[in-house]
XYZ file of C-alpha atoms in Angstrom:
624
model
C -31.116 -60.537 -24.043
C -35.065 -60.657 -22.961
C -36.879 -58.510 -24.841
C -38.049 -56.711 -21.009
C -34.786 -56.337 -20.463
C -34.287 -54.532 -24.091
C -37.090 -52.205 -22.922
C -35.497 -51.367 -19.178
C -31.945 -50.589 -20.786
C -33.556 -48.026 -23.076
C -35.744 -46.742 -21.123
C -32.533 -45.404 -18.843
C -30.864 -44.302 -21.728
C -34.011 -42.079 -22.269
C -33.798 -40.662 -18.927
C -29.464 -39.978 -19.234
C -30.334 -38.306 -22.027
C -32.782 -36.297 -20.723
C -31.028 -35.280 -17.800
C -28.050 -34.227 -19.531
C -30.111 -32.079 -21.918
C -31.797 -30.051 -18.703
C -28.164 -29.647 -16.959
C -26.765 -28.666 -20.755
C -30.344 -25.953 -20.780
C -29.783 -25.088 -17.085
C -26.166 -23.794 -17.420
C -26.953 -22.024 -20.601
C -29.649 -20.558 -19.424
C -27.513 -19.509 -16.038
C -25.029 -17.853 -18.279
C -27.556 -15.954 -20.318
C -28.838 -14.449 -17.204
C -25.023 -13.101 -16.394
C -24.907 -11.794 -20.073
C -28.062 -10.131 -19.953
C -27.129 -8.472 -16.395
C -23.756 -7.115 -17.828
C -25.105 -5.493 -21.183
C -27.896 -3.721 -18.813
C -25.192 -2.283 -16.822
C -23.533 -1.490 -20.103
C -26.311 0.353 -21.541
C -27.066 2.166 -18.076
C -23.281 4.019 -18.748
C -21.455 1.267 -16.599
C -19.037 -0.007 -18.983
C -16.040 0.485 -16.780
C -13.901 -2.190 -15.027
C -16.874 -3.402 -12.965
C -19.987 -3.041 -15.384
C -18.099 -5.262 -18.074
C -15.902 -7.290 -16.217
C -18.792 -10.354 -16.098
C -18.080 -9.677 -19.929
C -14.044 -9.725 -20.524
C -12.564 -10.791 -17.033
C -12.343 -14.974 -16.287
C -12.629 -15.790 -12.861
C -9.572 -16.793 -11.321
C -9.959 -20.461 -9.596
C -10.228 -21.089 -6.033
C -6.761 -21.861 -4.827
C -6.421 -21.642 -1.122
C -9.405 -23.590 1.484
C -10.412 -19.949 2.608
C -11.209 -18.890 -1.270
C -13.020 -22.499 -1.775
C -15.401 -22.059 0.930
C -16.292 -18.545 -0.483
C -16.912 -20.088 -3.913
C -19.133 -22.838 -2.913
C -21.664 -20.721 -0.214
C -21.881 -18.269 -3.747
C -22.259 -21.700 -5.457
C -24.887 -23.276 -3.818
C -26.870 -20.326 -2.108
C -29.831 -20.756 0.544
C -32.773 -21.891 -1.518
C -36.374 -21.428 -0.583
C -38.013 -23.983 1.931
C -40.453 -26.818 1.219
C -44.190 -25.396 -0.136
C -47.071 -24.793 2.433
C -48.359 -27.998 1.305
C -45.855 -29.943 2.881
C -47.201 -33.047 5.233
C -44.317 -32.054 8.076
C -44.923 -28.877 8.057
C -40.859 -28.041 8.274
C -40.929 -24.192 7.944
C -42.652 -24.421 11.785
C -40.060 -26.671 13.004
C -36.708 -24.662 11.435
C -37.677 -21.093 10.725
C -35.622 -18.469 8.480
C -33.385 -17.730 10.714
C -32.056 -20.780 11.947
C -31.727 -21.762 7.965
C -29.656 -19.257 7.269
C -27.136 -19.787 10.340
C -27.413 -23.803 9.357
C -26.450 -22.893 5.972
C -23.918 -20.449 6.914
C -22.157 -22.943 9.568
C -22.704 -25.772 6.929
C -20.359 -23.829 4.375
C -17.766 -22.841 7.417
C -16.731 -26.468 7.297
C -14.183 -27.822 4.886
C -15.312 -31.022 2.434
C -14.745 -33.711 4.999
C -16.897 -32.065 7.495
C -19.917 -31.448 5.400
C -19.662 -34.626 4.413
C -19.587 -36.337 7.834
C -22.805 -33.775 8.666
C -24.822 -35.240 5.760
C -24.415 -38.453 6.761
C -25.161 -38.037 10.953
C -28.257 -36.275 9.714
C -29.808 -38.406 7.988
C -30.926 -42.211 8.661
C -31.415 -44.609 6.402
C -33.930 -47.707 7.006
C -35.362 -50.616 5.383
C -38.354 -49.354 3.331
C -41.995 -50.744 5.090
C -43.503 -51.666 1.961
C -41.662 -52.356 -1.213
C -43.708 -50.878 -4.476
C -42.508 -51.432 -7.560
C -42.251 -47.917 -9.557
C -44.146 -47.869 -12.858
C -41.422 -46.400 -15.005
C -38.500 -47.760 -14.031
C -40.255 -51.318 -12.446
C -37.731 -51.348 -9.646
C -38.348 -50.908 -6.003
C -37.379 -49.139 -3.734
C -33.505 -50.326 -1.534
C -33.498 -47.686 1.289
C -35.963 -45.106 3.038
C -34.160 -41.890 4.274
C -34.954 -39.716 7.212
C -34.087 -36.410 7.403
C -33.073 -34.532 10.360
C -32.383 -30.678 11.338
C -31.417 -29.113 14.648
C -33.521 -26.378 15.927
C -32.293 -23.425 17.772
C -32.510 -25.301 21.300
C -30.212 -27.959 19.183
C -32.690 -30.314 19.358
C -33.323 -32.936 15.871
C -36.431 -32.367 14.145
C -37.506 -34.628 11.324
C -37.692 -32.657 7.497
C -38.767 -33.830 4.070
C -35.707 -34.075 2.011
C -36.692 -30.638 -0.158
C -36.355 -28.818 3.321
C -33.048 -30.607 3.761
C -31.382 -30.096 0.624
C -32.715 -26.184 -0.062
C -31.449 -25.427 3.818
C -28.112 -26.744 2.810
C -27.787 -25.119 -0.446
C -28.295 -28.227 -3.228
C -31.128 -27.967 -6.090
C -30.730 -32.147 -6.360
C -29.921 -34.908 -4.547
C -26.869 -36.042 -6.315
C -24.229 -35.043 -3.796
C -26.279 -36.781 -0.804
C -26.595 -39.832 -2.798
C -22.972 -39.888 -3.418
C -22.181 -38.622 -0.070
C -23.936 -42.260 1.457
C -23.305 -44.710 -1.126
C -19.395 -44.051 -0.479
C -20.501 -45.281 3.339
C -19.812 -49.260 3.641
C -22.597 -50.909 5.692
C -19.234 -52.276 8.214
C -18.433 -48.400 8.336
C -19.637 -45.672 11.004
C -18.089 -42.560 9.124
C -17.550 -41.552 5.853
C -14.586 -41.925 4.360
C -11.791 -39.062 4.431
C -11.673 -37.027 1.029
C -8.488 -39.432 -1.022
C -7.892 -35.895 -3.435
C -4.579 -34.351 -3.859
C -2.958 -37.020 -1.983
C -0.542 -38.098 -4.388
C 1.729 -36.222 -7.633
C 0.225 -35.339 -10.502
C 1.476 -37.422 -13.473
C 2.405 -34.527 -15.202
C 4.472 -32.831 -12.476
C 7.979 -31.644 -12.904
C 11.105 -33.441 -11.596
C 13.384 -31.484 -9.205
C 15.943 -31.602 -12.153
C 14.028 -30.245 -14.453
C 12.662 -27.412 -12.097
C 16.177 -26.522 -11.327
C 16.913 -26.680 -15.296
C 14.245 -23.678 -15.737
C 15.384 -21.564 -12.818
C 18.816 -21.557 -14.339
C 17.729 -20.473 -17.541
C 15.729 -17.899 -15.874
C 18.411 -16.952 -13.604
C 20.869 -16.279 -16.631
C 19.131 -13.261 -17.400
C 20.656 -11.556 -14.465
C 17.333 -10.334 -12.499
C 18.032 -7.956 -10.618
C 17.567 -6.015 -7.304
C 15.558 -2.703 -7.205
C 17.359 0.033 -5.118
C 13.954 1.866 -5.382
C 12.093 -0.686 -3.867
C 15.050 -2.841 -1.538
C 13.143 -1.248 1.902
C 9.907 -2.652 0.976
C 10.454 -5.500 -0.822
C 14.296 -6.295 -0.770
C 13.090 -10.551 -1.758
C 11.848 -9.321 -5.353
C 14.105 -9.444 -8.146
C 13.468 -7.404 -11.841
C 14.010 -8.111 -15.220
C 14.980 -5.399 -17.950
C 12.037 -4.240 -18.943
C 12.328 -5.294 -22.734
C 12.585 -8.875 -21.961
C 9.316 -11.149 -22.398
C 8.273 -14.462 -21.153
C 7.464 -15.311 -24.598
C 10.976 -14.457 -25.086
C 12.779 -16.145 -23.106
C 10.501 -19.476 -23.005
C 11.522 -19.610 -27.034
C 15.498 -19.460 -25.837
C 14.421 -21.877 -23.406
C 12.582 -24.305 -25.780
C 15.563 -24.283 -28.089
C 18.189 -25.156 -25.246
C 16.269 -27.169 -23.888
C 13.398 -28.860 -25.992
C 10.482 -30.727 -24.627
C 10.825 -30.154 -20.841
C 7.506 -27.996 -20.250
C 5.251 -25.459 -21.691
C 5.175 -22.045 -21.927
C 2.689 -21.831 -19.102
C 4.924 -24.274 -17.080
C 7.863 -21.440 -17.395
C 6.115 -18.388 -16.567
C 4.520 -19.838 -13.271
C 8.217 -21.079 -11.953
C 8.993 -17.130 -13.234
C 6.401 -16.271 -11.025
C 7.252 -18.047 -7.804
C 11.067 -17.034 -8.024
C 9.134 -13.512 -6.857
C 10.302 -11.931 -10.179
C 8.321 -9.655 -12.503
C 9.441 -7.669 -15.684
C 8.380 -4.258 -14.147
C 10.493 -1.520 -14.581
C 13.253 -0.926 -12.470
C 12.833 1.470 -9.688
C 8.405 1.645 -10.307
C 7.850 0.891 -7.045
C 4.278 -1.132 -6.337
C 1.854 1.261 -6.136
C -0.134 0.498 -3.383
C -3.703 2.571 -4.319
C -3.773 0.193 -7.742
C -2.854 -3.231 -5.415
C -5.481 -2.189 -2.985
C -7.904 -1.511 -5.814
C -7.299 -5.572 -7.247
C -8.268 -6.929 -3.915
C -11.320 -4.742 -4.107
C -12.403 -5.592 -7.486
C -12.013 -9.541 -6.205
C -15.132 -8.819 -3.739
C -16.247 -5.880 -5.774
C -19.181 -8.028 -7.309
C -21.525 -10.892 -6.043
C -23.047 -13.447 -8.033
C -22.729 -11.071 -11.347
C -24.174 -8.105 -9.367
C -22.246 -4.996 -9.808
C -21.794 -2.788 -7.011
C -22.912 0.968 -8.223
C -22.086 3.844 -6.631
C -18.395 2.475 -5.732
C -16.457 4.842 -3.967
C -13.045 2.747 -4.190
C -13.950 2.525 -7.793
C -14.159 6.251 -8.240
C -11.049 6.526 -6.136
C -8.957 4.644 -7.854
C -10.280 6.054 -11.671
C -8.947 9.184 -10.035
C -5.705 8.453 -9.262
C -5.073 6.267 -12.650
C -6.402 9.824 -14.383
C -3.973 11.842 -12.454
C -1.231 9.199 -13.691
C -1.749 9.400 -16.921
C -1.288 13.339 -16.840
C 1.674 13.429 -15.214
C 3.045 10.671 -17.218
C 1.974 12.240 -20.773
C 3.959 15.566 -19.603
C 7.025 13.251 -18.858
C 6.845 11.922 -22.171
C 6.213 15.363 -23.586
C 9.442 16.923 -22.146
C 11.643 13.815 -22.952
C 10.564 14.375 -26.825
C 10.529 18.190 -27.008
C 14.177 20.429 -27.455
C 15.140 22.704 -24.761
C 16.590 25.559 -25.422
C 20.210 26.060 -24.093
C 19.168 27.654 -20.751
C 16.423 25.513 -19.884
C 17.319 22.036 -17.856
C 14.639 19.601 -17.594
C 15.095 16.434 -15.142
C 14.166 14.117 -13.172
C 15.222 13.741 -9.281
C 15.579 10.829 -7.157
C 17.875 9.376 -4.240
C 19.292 6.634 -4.458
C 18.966 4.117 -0.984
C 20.422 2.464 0.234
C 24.400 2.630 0.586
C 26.700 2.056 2.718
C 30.181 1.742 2.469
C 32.464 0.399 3.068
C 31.469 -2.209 0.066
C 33.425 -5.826 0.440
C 31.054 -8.860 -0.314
C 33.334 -11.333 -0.086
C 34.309 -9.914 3.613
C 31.401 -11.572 6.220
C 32.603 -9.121 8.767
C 31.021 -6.318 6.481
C 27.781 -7.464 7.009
C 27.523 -7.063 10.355
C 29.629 -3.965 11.025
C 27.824 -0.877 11.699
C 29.000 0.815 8.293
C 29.096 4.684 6.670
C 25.379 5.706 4.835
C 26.079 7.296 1.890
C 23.602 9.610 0.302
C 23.595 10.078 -3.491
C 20.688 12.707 -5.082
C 20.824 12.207 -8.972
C 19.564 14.682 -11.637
C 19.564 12.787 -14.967
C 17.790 14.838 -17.894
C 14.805 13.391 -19.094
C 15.827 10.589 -21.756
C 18.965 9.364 -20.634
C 22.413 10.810 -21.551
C 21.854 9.743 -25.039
C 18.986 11.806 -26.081
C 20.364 15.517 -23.937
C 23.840 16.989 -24.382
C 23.325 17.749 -20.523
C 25.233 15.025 -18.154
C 24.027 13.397 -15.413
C 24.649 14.459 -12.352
C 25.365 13.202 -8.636
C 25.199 14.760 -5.708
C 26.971 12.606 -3.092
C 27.737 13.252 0.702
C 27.809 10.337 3.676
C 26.491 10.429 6.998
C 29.517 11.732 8.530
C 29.135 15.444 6.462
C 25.480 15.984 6.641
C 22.091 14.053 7.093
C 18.767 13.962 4.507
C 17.012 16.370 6.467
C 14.530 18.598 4.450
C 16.869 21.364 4.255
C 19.844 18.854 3.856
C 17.914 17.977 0.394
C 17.177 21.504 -0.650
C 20.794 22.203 -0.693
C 21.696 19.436 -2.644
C 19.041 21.031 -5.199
C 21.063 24.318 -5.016
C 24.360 22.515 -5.275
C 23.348 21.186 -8.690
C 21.779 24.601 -9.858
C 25.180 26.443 -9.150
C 27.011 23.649 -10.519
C 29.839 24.837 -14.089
C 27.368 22.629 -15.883
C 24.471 24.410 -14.612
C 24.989 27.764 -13.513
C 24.131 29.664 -17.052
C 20.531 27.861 -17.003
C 18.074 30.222 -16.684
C 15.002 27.881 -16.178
C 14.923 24.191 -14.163
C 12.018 21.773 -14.881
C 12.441 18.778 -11.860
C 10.411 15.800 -12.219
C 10.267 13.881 -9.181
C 7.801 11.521 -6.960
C 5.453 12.757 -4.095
C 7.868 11.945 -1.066
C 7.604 14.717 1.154
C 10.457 15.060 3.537
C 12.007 15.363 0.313
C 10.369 16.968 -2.466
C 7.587 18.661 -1.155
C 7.653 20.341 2.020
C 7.596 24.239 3.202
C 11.639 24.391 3.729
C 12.494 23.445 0.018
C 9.702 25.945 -1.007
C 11.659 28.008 0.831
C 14.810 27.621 -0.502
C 13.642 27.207 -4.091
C 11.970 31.087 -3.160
C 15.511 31.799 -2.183
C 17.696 30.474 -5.106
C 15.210 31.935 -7.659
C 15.641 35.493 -6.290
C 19.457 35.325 -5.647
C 21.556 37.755 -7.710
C 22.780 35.441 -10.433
C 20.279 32.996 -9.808
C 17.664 31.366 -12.748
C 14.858 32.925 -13.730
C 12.132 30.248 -13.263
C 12.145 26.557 -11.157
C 9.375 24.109 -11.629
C 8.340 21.182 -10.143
C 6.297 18.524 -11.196
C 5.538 15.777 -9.405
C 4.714 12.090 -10.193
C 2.061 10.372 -9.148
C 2.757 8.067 -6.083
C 3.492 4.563 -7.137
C 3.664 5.328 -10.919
C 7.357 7.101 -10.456
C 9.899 5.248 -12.981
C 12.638 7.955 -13.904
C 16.025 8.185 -15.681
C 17.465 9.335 -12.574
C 16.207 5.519 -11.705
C 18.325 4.084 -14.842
C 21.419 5.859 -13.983
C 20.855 4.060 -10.542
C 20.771 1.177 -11.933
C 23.732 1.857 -14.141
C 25.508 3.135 -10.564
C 24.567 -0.600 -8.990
C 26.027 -1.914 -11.729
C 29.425 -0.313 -11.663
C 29.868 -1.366 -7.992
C 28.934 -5.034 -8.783
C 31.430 -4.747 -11.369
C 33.992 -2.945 -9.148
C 33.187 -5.563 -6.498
C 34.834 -3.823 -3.583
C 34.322 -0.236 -3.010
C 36.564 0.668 -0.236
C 35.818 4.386 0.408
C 33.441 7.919 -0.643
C 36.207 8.232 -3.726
C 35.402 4.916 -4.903
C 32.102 5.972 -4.900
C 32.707 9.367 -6.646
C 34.791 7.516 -9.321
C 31.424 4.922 -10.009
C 29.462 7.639 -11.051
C 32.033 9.662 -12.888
C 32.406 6.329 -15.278
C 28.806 7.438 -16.603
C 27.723 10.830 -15.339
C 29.703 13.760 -13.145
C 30.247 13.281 -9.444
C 29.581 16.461 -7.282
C 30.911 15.648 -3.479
C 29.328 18.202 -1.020
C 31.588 20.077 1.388
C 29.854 21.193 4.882
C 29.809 24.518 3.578
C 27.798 23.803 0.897
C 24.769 22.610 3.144
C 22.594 26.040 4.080
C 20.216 25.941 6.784
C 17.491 26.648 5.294
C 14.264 27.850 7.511
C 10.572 26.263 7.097
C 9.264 29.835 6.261
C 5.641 28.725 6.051
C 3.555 31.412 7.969
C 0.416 30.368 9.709
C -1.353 34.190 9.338
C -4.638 35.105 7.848
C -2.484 36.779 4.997
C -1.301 33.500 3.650
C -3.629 31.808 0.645
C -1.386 28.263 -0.029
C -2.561 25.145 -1.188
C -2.978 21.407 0.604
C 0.521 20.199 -0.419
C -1.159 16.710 -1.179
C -3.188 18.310 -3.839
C -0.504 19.554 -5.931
C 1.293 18.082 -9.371
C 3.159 21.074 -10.317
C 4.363 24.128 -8.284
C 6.036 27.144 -9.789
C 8.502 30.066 -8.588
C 9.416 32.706 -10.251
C 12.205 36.035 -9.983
C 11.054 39.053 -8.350
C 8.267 37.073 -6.597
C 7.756 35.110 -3.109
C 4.293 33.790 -4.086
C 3.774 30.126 -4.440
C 2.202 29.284 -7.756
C 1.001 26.109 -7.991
C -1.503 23.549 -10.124
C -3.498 20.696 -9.296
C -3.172 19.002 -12.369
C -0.364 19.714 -14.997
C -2.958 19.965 -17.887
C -4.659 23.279 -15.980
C -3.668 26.428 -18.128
C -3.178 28.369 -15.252
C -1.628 28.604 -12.243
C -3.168 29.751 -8.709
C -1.119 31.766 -6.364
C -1.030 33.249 -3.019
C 1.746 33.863 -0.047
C 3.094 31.462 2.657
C 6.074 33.230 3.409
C 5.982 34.753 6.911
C 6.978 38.342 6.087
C 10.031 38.655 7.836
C 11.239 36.088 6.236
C 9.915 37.084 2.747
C 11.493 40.538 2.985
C 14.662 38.744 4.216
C 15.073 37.157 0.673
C 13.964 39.943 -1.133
C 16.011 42.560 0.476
C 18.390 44.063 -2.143
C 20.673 45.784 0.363
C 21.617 42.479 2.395
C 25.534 41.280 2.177
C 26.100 37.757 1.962
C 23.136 34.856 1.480
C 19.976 34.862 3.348
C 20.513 31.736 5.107
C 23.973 30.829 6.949
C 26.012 27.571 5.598
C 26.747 25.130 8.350
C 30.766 25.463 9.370
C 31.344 21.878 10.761
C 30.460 18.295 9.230
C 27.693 16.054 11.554
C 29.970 13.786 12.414
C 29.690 10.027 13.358
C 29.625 8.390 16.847
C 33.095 7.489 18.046
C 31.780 3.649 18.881
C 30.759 3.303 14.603
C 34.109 4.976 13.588
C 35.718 2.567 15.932
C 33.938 -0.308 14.913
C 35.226 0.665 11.056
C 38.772 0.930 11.842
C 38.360 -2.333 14.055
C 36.663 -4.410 11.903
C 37.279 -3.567 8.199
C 40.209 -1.691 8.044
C 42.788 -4.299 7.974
C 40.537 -5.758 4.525
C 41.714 -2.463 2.641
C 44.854 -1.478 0.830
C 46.578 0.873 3.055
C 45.670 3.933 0.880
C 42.642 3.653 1.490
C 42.950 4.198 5.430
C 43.398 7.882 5.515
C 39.857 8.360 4.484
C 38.159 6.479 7.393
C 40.934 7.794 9.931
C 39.463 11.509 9.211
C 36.347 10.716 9.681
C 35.006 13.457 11.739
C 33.213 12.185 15.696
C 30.475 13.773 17.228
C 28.945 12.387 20.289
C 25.341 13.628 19.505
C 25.229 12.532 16.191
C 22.504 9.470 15.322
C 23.195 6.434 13.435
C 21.360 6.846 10.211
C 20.623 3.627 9.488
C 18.177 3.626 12.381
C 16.764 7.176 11.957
């Protein structure tokens, strides 16, 4: 080798070397800038979520084209334009404005596009004179010419600073690329070859269907809580791991993937290892996609509204769930029941999976309310118990569920209980509306009656309760049963584990919505309440905001008829009538059960549907 040639090849190692040291300085340097940002925010007070997350919280890659074309117009911003100084005067010929909408449209367009724009705007040409540079002693190959549209879309010639600032690039590497992949034969450049073919490392269709079996051995299961909303997600018991069950797999099946290989094919089978019967909480989903355009380039938004929102409602969680824990752990005494409430949804009977007919007959809806104490069975000498009716007795109409409240109060298990605690969720044509108030103002003041009912409710979307275990224990018992013909197949389900109360139609009471709109009345915004309170010997409402006030605020809603009705000592009989008749079912659904499914049931089970009681008026409540 020439000794010139000695001194050219080390002389471009030099400048590698150099390069790669300023890219090496330029990202550290980029990063510092992020650090520095986050620890001013954290000295400023802002060490939440947003202040820190630059700090703790990895970006998450761009998967989808839409996310991609957001990370690279954050990537490569709009730089500033050429100095004053420069010979074609380019700021005159593309002003601000136009730059920005170029570089806005430019990052619109997906990587083939761009590239295909680079190249139609710019024209390469045999150089006029050939000089041979001093450091490197080569010459020059190509001259470029740079080109812009104007507002009127006409092309107006730009130095290549002015080019590559408009379009977001600090350097000239990508345009370089972008035109040496151009043959000299070729009059476009070539279509992006990435992600056209398997990744080495990707999984056979045997091997996938290996790791959803292993998975699928665990039995995920179905929600009830959540089956209107999302009926495709399955849920694992909630003391299983991925780390778990990847460590089972490994030693069935060694060497077929990674941990991280597992929990993504866990993750697109749509199921999770939340507890059974949380529902998603939609305030704390909505709050994720904030946070992902919560911040810009580092910047943290102050002053965040959403933010503040959604710190509120995480605080109000975690009172209501430390008193839930509280009263699992404390003793009652004798007369005091504590539990949690929930209805089960939804059922319908009759039950025959292996019938196809089933599915598309019009069948009975069968309510179930559950009051489980708080802990299971296991930890309360209390049982479980259901309240069950169908569609054909009564509906779930506010006053429906206030008597199925009263029917557990003035249940033999019950009826010596002096105080109730209920813990339920915020649904309120259930749990909190003006009719159960009333009714609960009712009970409490009814000779023989307890002396105190509370309720507390959950926060919306943080809700898991036992009553939700013993449904899960319930949807158990009919998988295992299989078919479950009738109501007293039902009944006998949840006598296997808890105690089966079947409502009669005279045990559903109309109760009134009592709520008085007079200047008299002082009640609260129903949406601001965790815990309300009444009391014997009073008709006031007491209520708190938040279960960790000491005190509770109070005032009237009763209208005073009403209110003088329940506390009138001289009345015979109950305040509020019973109903006399059962709702009823439409003849064309009865019909369609004796049609279609009857001859699929052992005969003694075809009294039960035959006395069915018809009403013409009566809605179908699967649709209402």
């Amino acid at each position: 080798m020439s000794r010139k040639m000695q001194e050219l090849m080390n002389l471009m190692n030099q400048m590698i070397l150099t390069m790669t040291h300023y890219h090496q300085r330029e990202r550290r340097d980029h990063h510092q800038h992020h650090l520095e940002n986050a620890l001013e925010d954290k000295d400023a007070g802002k060490d939440d979520h947003c202040a820190g997350s630059c700090l703790s919280k990895k970006r998450k890659p761009a998967r989808t084209p839409e996310a991609r074309k957001e990370r690279d117009s954050q990537k490569y911003p709009l730089l500033d334009p050429c100095p004053p100084t420069c010979k074609r005067h380019c700021i005159q010929k593309i002003n601000q404005e136009r730059r920005k909408a170029i570089h806005s449209q430019f990052w619109e367009m997906d990587y083939n596009k761009r590239r295909d724009w680079i190249y139609t705007h710019i024209n390469q040409e045999e150089p006029k004179r050939r000089v041979l540079h001093p450091a490197s002693h080569m010459t020059r190959e190509v001259s470029r010419y740079y080109h812009m549209p104007d507002s009127e879309g006409n092309d107006k010639m730009v130095c290549a600073v002015f080019f590559r600032h408009t379009l977001g690039y600090k350097h000239n590497k990508i345009i370089t690329h972008t035109l040496a992949s151009i043959k000299a034969e070729e009059i476009a450049t070539p279509v992006d070859a990435r992600g056209r073919h398997a990744p080495k490392h990707k999984l056979g269709n045997d091997a996938l269907q290996t790791i959803k079996d292993h998975i699928n051995s665990y039995h995920p299961s179905v929600s009830h809580y959540r089956r209107e909303h999302a009926p495709l997600r399955r849920y694992l018991a909630p003391e299983l791991t991925c780390k778990d069950m990847y460590k089972d797999f490994n030693t069935k099946h060694p060497g077929i993937c990674k941990r991280e290989r597992y929990r993504t094919t866990l993750k697109s089978m749509n199921i999770s290892f939340a507890k059974l019967g949380e529902e998603e909480c939609e305030t704390c989903t909505e709050h994720k996609v904030h946070l992902e355009t919560h911040q810009q380039d580092g910047n943290v938004a102050r002053n965040c509204e959403e933010c503040a929102a959604w710190e509120k409602h995480m605080e109000r969680v975690g009172v209501a769930r430390d008193w839930y824990r509280k009263d699992t752990k404390r003793d009652h005494p004798i007369d005091e029941s504590v539990v949690s409430v929930d209805m089960q949804k939804i059922i319908m009977l009759p039950r025959m999976p292996g019938i196809k007919n089933c599915v598309f007959t019009r069948r009975l809806v069968q309510m179930h309310q559950t009051f489980a104490p708080l802990g299971g069975q296991s930890s309360s000498s209390d049982p479980v118990i259901g309240v069950i009716w169908d569609e054909s007795m009564c509906g779930r109409n506010a006053d429906d569920v206030a008597s199925a409240y009263v029917r557990f109060m003035r249940h033999t298990k019950c009826r010596d209980k002096k105080k109730f605690v209920f813990y339920m969720d915020n649904c309120a044509g259930q749990n909190k509306n003006w009719t159960i108030y009333t009714a609960m103002i009712d009970e409490v003041n009814r000779p023989g009656g307890p002396d105190e009912i509370i309720f507390k409710y959950l926060e919306k979307g943080h809700t898991f309760m036992s009553a939700d275990s013993f449904h899960h224990q319930v949807e158990s018992g009919m998988k295992k049963a299989k078919n479950v013909y009738d109501g007293q197949d039902f009944k006998q389900i949840i006598d296997e584990t808890g105690v089966a109360a079947q409502m009669k139609p005279t045990d559903f009471i109309m109760y009134e919505n009592g709520l008085s709109q007079g200047n008299f009345t002082n009640r609260p915004l129903l949406s601001n309440v965790q815990e309300a309170k009444f009391t014997r010997g009073s008709t006031q409402l007491m209520w708190k905001p938040s279960m960790d006030d000491t005190t509770y605020k109070q005032g009237d809603f009763l209208k005073k008829k009403t209110a003088a009705k329940i506390m009138d000592k001289k009345k015979e009989g109950p305040t509020f009538p019973a109903k006399k008749h059962p709702r009823g079912i439409s003849e064309d659904k009865k019909d369609g059960i004796l049609s279609n499914l009857l001859k699929f049931m052992p005969t003694n089970r075809h009294q039960f549907w035959q006395d069915l009681p018809v009403a013409a008026a009566s809605l179908d409540l699967i649709d209402h």
